[in-house]
Short mmCIF file of C-alpha atoms and ligand atoms in Angstrom, two decimals:
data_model
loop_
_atom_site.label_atom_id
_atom_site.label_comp_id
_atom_site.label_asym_id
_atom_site.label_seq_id
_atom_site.Cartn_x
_atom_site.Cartn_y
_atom_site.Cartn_z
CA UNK A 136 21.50 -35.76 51.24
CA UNK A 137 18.08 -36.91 53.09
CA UNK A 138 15.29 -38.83 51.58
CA UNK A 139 12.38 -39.21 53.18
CA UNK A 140 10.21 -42.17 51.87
CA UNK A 141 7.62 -41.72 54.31
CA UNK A 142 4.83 -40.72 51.73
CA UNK A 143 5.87 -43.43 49.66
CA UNK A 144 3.92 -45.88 51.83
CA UNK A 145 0.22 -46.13 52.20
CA UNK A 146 -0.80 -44.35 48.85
CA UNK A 147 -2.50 -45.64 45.74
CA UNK A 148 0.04 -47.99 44.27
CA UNK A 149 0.27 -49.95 47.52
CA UNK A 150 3.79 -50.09 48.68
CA UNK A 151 3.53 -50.54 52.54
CA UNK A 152 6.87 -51.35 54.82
CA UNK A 153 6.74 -54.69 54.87
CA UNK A 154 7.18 -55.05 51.34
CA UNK A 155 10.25 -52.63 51.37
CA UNK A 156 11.49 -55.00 54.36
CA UNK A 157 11.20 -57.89 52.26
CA UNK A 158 13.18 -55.97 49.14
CA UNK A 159 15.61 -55.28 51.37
CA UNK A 160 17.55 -58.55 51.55
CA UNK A 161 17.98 -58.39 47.40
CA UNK A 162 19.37 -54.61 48.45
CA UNK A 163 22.01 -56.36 50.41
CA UNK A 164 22.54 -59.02 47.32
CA UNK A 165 22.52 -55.37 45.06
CA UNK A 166 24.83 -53.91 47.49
CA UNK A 167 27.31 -56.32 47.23
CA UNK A 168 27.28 -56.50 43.70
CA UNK A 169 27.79 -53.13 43.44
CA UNK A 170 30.25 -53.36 45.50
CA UNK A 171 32.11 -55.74 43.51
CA UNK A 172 32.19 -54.17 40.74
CA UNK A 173 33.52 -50.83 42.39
CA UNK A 174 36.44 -53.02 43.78
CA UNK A 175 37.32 -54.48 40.26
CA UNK A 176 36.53 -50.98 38.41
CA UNK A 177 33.88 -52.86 35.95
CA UNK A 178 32.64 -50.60 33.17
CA UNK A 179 29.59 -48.47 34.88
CA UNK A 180 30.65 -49.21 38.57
CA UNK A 181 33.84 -47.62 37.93
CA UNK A 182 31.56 -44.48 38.26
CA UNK A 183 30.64 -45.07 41.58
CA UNK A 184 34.88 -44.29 42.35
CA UNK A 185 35.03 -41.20 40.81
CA UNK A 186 35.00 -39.29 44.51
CA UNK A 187 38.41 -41.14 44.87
CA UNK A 188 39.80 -41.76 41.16
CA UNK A 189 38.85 -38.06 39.59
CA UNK A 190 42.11 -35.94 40.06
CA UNK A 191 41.08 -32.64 40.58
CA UNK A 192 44.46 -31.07 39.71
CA UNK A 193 44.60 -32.17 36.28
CA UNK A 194 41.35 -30.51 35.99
CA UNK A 195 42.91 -27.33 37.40
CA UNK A 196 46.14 -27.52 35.03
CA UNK A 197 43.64 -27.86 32.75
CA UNK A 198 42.20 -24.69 33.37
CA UNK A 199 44.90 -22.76 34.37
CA UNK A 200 45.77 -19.50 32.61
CA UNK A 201 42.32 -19.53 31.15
CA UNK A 202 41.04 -16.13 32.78
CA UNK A 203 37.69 -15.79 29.83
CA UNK A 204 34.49 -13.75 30.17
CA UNK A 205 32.74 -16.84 28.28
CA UNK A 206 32.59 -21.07 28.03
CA UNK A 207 31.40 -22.23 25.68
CA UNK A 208 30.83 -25.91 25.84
CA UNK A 209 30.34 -28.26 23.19
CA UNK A 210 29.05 -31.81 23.90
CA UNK A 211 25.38 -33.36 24.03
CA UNK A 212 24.35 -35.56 26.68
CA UNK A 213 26.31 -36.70 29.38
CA UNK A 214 28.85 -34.67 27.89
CA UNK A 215 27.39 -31.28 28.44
CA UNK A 216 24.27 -31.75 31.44
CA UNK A 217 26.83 -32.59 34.63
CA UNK A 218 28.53 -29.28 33.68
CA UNK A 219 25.70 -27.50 33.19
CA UNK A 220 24.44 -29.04 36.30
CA UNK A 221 26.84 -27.71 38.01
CA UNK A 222 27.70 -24.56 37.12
CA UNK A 223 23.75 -24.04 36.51
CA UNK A 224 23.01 -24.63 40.34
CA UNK A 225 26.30 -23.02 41.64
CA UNK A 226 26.41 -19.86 39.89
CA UNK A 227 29.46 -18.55 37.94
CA UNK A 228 31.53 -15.85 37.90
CA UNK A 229 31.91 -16.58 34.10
CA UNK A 230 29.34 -16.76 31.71
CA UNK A 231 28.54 -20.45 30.74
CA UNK A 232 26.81 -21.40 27.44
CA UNK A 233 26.38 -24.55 26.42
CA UNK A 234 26.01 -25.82 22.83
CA UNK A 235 24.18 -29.01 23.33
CA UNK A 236 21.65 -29.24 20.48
CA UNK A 237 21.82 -28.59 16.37
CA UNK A 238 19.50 -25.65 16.13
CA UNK A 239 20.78 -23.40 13.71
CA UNK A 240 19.11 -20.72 14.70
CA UNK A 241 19.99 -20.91 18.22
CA UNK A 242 23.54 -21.79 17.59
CA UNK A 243 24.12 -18.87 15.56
CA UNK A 244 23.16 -16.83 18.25
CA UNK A 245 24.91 -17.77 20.94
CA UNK A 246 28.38 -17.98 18.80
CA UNK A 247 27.53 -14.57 17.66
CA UNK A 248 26.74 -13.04 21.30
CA UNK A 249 29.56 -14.41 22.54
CA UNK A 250 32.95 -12.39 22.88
CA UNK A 251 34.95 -15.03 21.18
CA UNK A 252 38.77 -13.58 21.96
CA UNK A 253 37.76 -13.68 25.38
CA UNK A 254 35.83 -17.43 24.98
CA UNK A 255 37.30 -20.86 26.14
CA UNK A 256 35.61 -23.56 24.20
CA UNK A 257 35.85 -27.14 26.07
CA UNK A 258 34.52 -29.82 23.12
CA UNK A 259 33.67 -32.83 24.70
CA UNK A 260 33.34 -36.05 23.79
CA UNK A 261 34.15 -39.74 25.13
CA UNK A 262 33.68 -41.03 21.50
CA UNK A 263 34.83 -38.22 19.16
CA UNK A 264 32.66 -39.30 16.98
CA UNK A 265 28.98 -37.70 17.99
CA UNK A 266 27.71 -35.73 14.79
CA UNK A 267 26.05 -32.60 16.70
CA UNK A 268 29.13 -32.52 18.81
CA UNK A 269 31.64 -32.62 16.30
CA UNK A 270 29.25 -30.26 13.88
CA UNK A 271 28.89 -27.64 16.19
CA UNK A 272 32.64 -27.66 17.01
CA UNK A 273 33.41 -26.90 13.55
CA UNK A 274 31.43 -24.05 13.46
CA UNK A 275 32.43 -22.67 16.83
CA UNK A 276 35.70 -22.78 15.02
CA UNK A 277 35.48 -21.38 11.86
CA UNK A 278 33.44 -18.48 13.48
CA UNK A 279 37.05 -17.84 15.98
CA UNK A 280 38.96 -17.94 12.79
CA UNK A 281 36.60 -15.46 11.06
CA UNK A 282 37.07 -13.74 14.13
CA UNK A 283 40.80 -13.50 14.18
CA UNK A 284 40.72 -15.48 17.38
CA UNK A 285 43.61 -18.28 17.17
CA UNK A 286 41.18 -21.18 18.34
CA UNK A 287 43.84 -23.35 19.22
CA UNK A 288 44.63 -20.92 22.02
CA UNK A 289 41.40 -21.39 23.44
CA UNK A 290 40.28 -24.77 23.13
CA UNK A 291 39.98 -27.51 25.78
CA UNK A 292 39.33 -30.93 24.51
CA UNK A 293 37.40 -33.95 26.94
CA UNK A 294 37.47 -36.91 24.91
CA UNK A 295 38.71 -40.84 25.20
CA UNK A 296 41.97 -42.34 24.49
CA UNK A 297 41.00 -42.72 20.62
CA UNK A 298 39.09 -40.68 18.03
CA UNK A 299 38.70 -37.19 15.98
CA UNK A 300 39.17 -35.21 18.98
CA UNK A 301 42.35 -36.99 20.48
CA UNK A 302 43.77 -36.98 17.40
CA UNK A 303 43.14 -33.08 16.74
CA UNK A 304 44.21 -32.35 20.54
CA UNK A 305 47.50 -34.05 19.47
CA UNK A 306 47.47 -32.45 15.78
CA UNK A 307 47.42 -28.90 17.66
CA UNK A 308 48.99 -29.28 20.87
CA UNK A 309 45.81 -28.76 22.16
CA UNK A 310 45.20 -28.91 26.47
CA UNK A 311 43.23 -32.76 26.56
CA UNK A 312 41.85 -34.14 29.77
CA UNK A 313 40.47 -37.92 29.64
CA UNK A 314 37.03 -39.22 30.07
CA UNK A 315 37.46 -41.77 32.75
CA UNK A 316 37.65 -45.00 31.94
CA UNK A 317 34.53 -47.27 32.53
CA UNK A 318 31.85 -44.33 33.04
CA UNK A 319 29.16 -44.01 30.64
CA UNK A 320 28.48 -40.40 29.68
CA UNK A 321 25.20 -39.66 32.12
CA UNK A 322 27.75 -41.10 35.36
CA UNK A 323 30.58 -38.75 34.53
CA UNK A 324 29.05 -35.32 36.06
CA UNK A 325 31.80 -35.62 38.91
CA UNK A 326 34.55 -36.26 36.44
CA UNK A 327 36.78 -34.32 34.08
CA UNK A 328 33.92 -34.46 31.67
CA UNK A 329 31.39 -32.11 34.27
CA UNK A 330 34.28 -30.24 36.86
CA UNK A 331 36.32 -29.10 34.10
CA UNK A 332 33.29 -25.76 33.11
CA UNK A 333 32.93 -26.31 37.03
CA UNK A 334 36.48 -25.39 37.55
CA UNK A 335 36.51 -22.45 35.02
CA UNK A 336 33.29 -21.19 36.49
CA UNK A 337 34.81 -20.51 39.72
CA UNK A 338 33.40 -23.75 41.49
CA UNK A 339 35.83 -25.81 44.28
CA UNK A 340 36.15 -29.04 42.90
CA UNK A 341 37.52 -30.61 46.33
CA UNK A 342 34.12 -29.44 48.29
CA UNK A 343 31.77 -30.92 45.60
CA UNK A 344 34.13 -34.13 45.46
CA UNK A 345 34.30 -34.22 49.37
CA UNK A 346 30.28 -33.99 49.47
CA UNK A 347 30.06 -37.47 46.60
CA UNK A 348 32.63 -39.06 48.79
CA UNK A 349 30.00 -38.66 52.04
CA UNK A 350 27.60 -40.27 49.80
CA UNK A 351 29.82 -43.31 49.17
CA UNK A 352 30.25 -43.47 52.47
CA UNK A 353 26.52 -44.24 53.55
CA UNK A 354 26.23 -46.42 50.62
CA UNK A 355 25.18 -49.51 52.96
CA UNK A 356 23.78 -52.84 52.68
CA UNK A 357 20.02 -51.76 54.02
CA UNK A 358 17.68 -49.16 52.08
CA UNK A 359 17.41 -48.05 55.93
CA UNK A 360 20.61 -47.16 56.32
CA UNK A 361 21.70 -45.07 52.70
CA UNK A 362 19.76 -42.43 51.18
CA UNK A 363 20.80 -42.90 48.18
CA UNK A 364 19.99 -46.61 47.63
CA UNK A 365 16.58 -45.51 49.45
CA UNK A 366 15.57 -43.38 47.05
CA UNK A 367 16.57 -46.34 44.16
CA UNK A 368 14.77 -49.13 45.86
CA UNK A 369 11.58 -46.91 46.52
CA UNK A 370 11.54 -45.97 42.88
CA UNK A 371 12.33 -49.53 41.40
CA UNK A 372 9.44 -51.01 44.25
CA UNK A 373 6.91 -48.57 42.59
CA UNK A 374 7.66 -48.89 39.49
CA UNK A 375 6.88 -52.22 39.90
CA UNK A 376 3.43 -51.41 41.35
CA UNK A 377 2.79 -49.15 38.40
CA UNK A 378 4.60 -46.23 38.71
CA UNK A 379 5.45 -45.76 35.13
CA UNK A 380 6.62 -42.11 35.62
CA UNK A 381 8.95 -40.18 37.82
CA UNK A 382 8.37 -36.47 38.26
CA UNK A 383 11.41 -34.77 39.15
CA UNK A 384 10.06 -31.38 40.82
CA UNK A 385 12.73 -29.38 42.24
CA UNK A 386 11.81 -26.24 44.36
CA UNK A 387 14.84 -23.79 43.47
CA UNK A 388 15.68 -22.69 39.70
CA UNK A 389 19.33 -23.22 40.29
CA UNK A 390 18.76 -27.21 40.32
CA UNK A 391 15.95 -26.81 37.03
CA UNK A 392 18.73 -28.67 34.67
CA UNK A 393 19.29 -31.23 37.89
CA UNK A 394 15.86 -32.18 36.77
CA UNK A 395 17.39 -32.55 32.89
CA UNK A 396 20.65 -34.25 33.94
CA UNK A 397 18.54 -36.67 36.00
CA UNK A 398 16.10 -37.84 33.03
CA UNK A 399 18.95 -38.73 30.97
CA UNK A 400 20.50 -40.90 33.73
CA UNK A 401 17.14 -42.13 34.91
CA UNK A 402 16.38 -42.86 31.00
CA UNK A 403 19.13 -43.69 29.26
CA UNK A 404 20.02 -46.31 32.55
CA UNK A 405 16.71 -47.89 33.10
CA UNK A 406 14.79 -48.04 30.03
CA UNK A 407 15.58 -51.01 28.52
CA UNK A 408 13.97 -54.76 27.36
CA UNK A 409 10.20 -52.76 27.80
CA UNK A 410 10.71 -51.55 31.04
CA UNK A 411 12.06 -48.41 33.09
CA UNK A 412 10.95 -45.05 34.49
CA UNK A 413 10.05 -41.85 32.55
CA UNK A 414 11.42 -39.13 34.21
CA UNK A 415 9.11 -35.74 33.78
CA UNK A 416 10.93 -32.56 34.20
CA UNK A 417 9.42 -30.37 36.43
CA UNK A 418 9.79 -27.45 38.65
CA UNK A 419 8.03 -25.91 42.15
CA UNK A 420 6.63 -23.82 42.86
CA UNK A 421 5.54 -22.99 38.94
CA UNK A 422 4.28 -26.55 38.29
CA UNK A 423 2.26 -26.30 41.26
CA UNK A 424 -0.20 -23.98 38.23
CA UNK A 425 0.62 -26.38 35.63
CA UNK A 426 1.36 -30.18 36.25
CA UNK A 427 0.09 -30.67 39.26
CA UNK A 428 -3.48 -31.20 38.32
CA UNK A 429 -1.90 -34.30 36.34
CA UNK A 430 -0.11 -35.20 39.05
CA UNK A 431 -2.57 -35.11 42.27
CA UNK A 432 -6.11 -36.08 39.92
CA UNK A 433 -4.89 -37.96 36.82
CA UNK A 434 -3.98 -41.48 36.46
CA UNK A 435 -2.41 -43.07 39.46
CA UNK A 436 0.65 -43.98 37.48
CA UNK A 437 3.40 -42.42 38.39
CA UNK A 438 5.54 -40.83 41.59
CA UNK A 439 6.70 -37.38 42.65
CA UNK A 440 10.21 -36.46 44.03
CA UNK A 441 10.47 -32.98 45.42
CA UNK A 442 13.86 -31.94 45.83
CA UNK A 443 14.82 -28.83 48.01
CA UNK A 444 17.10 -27.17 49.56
CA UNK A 445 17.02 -27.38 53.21
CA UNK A 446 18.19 -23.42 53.66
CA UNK A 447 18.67 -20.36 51.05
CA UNK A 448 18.83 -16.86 50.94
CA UNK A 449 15.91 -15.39 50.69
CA UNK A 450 13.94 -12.17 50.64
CA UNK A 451 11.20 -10.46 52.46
CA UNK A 452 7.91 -9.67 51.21
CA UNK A 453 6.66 -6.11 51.65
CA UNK A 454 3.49 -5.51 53.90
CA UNK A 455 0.49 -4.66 51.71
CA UNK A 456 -3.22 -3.91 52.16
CA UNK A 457 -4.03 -5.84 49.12
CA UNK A 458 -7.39 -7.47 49.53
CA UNK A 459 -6.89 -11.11 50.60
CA UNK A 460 -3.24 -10.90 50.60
CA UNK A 461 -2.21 -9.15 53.92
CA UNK A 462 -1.27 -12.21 55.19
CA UNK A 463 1.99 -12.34 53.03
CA UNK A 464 3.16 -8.85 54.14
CA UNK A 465 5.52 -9.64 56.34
CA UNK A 466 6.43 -12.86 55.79
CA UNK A 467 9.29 -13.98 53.09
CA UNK A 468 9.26 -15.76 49.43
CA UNK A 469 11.39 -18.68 51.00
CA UNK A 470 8.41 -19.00 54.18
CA UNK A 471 6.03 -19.06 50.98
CA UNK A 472 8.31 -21.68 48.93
CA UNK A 473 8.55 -23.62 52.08
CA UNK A 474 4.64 -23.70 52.55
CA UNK A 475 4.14 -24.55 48.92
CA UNK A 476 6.57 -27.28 49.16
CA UNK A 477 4.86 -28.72 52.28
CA UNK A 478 1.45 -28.01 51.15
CA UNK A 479 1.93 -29.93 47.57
CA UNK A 480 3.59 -32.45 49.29
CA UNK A 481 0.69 -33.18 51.54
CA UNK A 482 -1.68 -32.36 48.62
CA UNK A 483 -0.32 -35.55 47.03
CA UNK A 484 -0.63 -37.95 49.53
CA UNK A 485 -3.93 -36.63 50.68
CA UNK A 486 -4.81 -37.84 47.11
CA UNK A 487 -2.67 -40.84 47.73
CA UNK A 488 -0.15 -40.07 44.83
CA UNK A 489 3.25 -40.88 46.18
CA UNK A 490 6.07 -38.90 46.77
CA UNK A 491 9.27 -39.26 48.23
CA UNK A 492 11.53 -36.05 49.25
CA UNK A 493 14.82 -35.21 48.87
CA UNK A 494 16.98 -32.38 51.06
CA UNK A 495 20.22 -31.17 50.37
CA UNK A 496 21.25 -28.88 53.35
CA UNK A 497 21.83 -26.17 51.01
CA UNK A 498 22.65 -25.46 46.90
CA UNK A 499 26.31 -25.73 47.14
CA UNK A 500 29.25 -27.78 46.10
CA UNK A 501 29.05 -30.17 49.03
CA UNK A 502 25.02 -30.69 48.19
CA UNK A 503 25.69 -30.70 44.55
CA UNK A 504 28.15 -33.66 44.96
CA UNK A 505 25.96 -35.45 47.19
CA UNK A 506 23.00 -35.26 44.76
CA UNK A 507 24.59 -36.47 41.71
CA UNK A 508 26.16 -38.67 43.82
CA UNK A 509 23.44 -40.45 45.38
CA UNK A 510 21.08 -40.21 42.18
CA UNK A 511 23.59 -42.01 40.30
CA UNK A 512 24.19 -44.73 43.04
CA UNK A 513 20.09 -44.87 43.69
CA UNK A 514 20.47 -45.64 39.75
CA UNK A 515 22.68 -48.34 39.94
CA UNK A 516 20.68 -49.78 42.79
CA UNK A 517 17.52 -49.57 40.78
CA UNK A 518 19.21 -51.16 37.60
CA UNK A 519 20.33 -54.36 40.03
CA UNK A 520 16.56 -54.46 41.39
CA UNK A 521 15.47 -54.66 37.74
CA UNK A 522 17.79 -56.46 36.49
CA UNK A 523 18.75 -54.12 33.34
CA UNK A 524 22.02 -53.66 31.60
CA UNK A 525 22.27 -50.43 33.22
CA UNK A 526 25.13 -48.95 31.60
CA UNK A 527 24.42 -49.29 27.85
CA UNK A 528 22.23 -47.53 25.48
CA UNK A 529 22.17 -49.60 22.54
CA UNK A 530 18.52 -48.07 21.57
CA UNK A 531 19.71 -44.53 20.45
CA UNK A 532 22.18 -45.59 17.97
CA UNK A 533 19.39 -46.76 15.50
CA UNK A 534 18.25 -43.49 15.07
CA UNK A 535 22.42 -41.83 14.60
CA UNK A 536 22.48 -44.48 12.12
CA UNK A 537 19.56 -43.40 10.31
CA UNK A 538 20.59 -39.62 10.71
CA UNK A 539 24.27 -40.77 9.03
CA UNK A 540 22.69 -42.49 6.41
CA UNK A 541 20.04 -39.40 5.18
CA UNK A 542 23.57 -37.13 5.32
CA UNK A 543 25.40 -40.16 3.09
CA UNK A 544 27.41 -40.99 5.73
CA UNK A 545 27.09 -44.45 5.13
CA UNK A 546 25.17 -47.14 3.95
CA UNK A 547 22.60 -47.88 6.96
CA UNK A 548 19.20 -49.78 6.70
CA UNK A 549 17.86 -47.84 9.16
CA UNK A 550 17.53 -44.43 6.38
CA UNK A 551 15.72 -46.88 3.86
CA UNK A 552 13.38 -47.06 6.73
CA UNK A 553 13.05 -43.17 7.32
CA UNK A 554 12.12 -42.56 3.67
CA UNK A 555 9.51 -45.52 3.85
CA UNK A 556 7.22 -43.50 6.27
CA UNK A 557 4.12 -44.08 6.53
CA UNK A 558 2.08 -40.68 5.90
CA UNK A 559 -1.54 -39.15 6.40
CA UNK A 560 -0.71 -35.82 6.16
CA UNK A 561 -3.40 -32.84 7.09
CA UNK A 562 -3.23 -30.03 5.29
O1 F6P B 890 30.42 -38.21 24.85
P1 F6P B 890 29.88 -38.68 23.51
O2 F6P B 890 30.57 -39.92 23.02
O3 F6P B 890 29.89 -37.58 22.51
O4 F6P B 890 28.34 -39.12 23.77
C1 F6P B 890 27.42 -38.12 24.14
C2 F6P B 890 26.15 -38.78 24.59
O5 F6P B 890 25.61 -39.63 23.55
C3 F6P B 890 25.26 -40.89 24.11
O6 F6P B 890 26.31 -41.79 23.87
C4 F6P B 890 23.97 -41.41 23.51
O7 F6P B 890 24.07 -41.33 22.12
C5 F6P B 890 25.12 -40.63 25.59
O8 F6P B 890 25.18 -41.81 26.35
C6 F6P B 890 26.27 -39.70 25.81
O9 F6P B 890 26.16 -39.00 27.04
#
């Protein structure tokens, strides 16, 4: 992975070296507590191992003898965007669904397109407990036995040492991987929780391990000297200067649910006591007729990382005599992506809206595991910098609680507020 910070300096928010000179010395004080808590596996550093401490095998026992058409994966979160990260970006030579949401309406229709004798269904959860999780497990279920498909044949459970699914796995002699100890959901992409759809989508676990392992290897006690912790300490320094939002824009559809994998970490890590970073999904070249007006002429509030590839396949454009356009004949949609990327990029800082860009050589295992890698360590970073509990979420539970309570699930205060709303309805 390469970050380049260079259009990071000099723009509207007023970071200049200097004052990424003088952050660096609490970078070295980050580094080292960082690295602390790798060495002593604390909860949420322990994350940070996971090139070293996942065990791809068990992830391939796992999997093995599984030869289906379909996955079908059923988690929400962290338990459902590394895998869909990763098979998303790196193709697969199965078809990969992913039931990550309580729509009825879409849910029905993906169980019902689905060949379900020929389906593996991995239901994942650290806690067991998560209501869309478990809800949309149940159904996948009673639609295989409506099916005649024995489900027990064909289910994969991800879950912790304790809970509904752990105790089912054992009920039914069900294949059960563990969520790794001490990794919140959003860290876990290069863990059972994200390789195991990896695995069954065709993907080698060793080369996207081998490329997060790199990573951890340039993980240093200078922003100079690790792109990853770069790319944190940038973010955190202009954040601090204003930048309230972080648009994630990468320039290849394979890496569009990168962009969604990365607001939950981003989000979920840094937005605590009033502070943090919204990340804003976007994609180039499309947002380039869409956001981009925001982001080059609206408030000076926020920054832009452009992610790319640094080679792809591509494909030729034809020659044409159409007026104004001959210049394209010729030439090739990546030569165009390229120019759009380089051209929005400068477009930015011509406007002085920073941006700071991020190259993988190519989409592939090895860049894959370097980019989850080195977000989730440029998280970390950033959370030490801020000095947020980054690996908690204690803010969405209010609303699960209010959700249980409206369903009787319990009594919780929380519902008593729900049905107290305050309304001014417009008819
Ligand atoms: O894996 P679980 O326990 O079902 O949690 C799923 C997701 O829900 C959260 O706990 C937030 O509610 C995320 O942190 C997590 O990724």
């Amino acid at each position: 992975m390469n970050v380049d910070i260079g259009n990071a300096l000099g723009g509207d928010l007023g970071l200049e070296r200097g004052d990424l000179d003088t952050l660096d010395e609490r970078v070295a004080d980050a580094h080292e507590r960082i690295e602390r808590g790798r060495a002593r596996s604390e909860h949420g550093y322990a994350a940070l191992n996971l090139p070293d401490t996942c065990d791809p095998d068990a992830i391939r026992r796992a999997a093995d003898g599984f030869d289906p058409e379909h996955l079908l994966t059923v988690g929400i979160g962290g338990s459902a965007l590394g895998a869909a990260t990763l098979t998303g970006a790196l193709g697969a030579g199965v078809d990969c669904r992913y039931l990550d949401n309580v729509d009825p309406v879409w849910v029905r229709a993906i169980v019902d397109e689905v060949d379900l004798s020929s389906t593996v269904v991995n239901v994942v959860s650290r806690s067991g407990t998560t209501a869309e999780t478990l809800s949309n497990f149940l159904v996948v279920r009673e639609a295989m036995e409506a099916a005649g498909v024995d489900w027990t044949e064909r289910t994969v459970v991800t879950t912790g040492t304790e809970g509904n699914l752990r105790s089912m796995a054992a009920r039914h002699d069900l294949p059960a991987l563990d969520v790794p100890d001490g990794v919140p959901g959003r860290f876990s992409a290069l863990s059972t929780v994200g390789l195991f759809a990896a695995e069954v989508a065709g993907v080698d676990l060793d080369a996207v391990l081998a490329g997060a392992a790199d990573e951890a290897d340039r993980l240093a006690g200078s922003l100079f000297e690790s792109p990853a912790y770069a790319y944190g300490a940038t973010t955190y320094a202009l954040a601090e200067r204003g930048a309230a939002t972080n648009a994630v824009m990468p320039y290849a559809e394979s890496l569009e649910r990168f962009a969604e994998w990365f607001a939950q970490l981003w989000a979920e890590s840094l937005g605590k006591d009033g502070r943090g970073q919204t990340p804003a999904r976007a994609l180039g070249a499309t947002d380039q007729h869409s956001q981009l007006q925001l982001y080059r002429a609206g408030p000076a509030d926020k920054l832009v990382t452009l992610v790319r590839p640094r080679e792809s396949n591509d494909v030729g454009i034809p020659e044409t005599d159409l007026e104004g356009l001959s210049y394209l004949g010729g030439s090739s949609l990546g030569e165009l992506l390229d120019a759009e990327f380089r051209a929005t990029e400068a477009s930015l800082a011509a406007a002085g809206r920073e941006n700071v860009r991020i190259e993988i050589d190519r989409v592939d295992e090895r860049g894959l595991g370097e980019l989850l890698y080195g977000m989730e360590a440029a998280c970390v970073l950033y959370g030490e910098l801020a000095e947020v509990s980054t690996f908690t979420q204690p803010a969405v539970e209010w609303g699960k609680n209010a959700a249980r309570g409206l369903l009787g699930g319990g009594e919780f205060s929380e519902a008593d507020a729900v049905t107290e709303k305050r309304r001014l309805e417009v008819e």
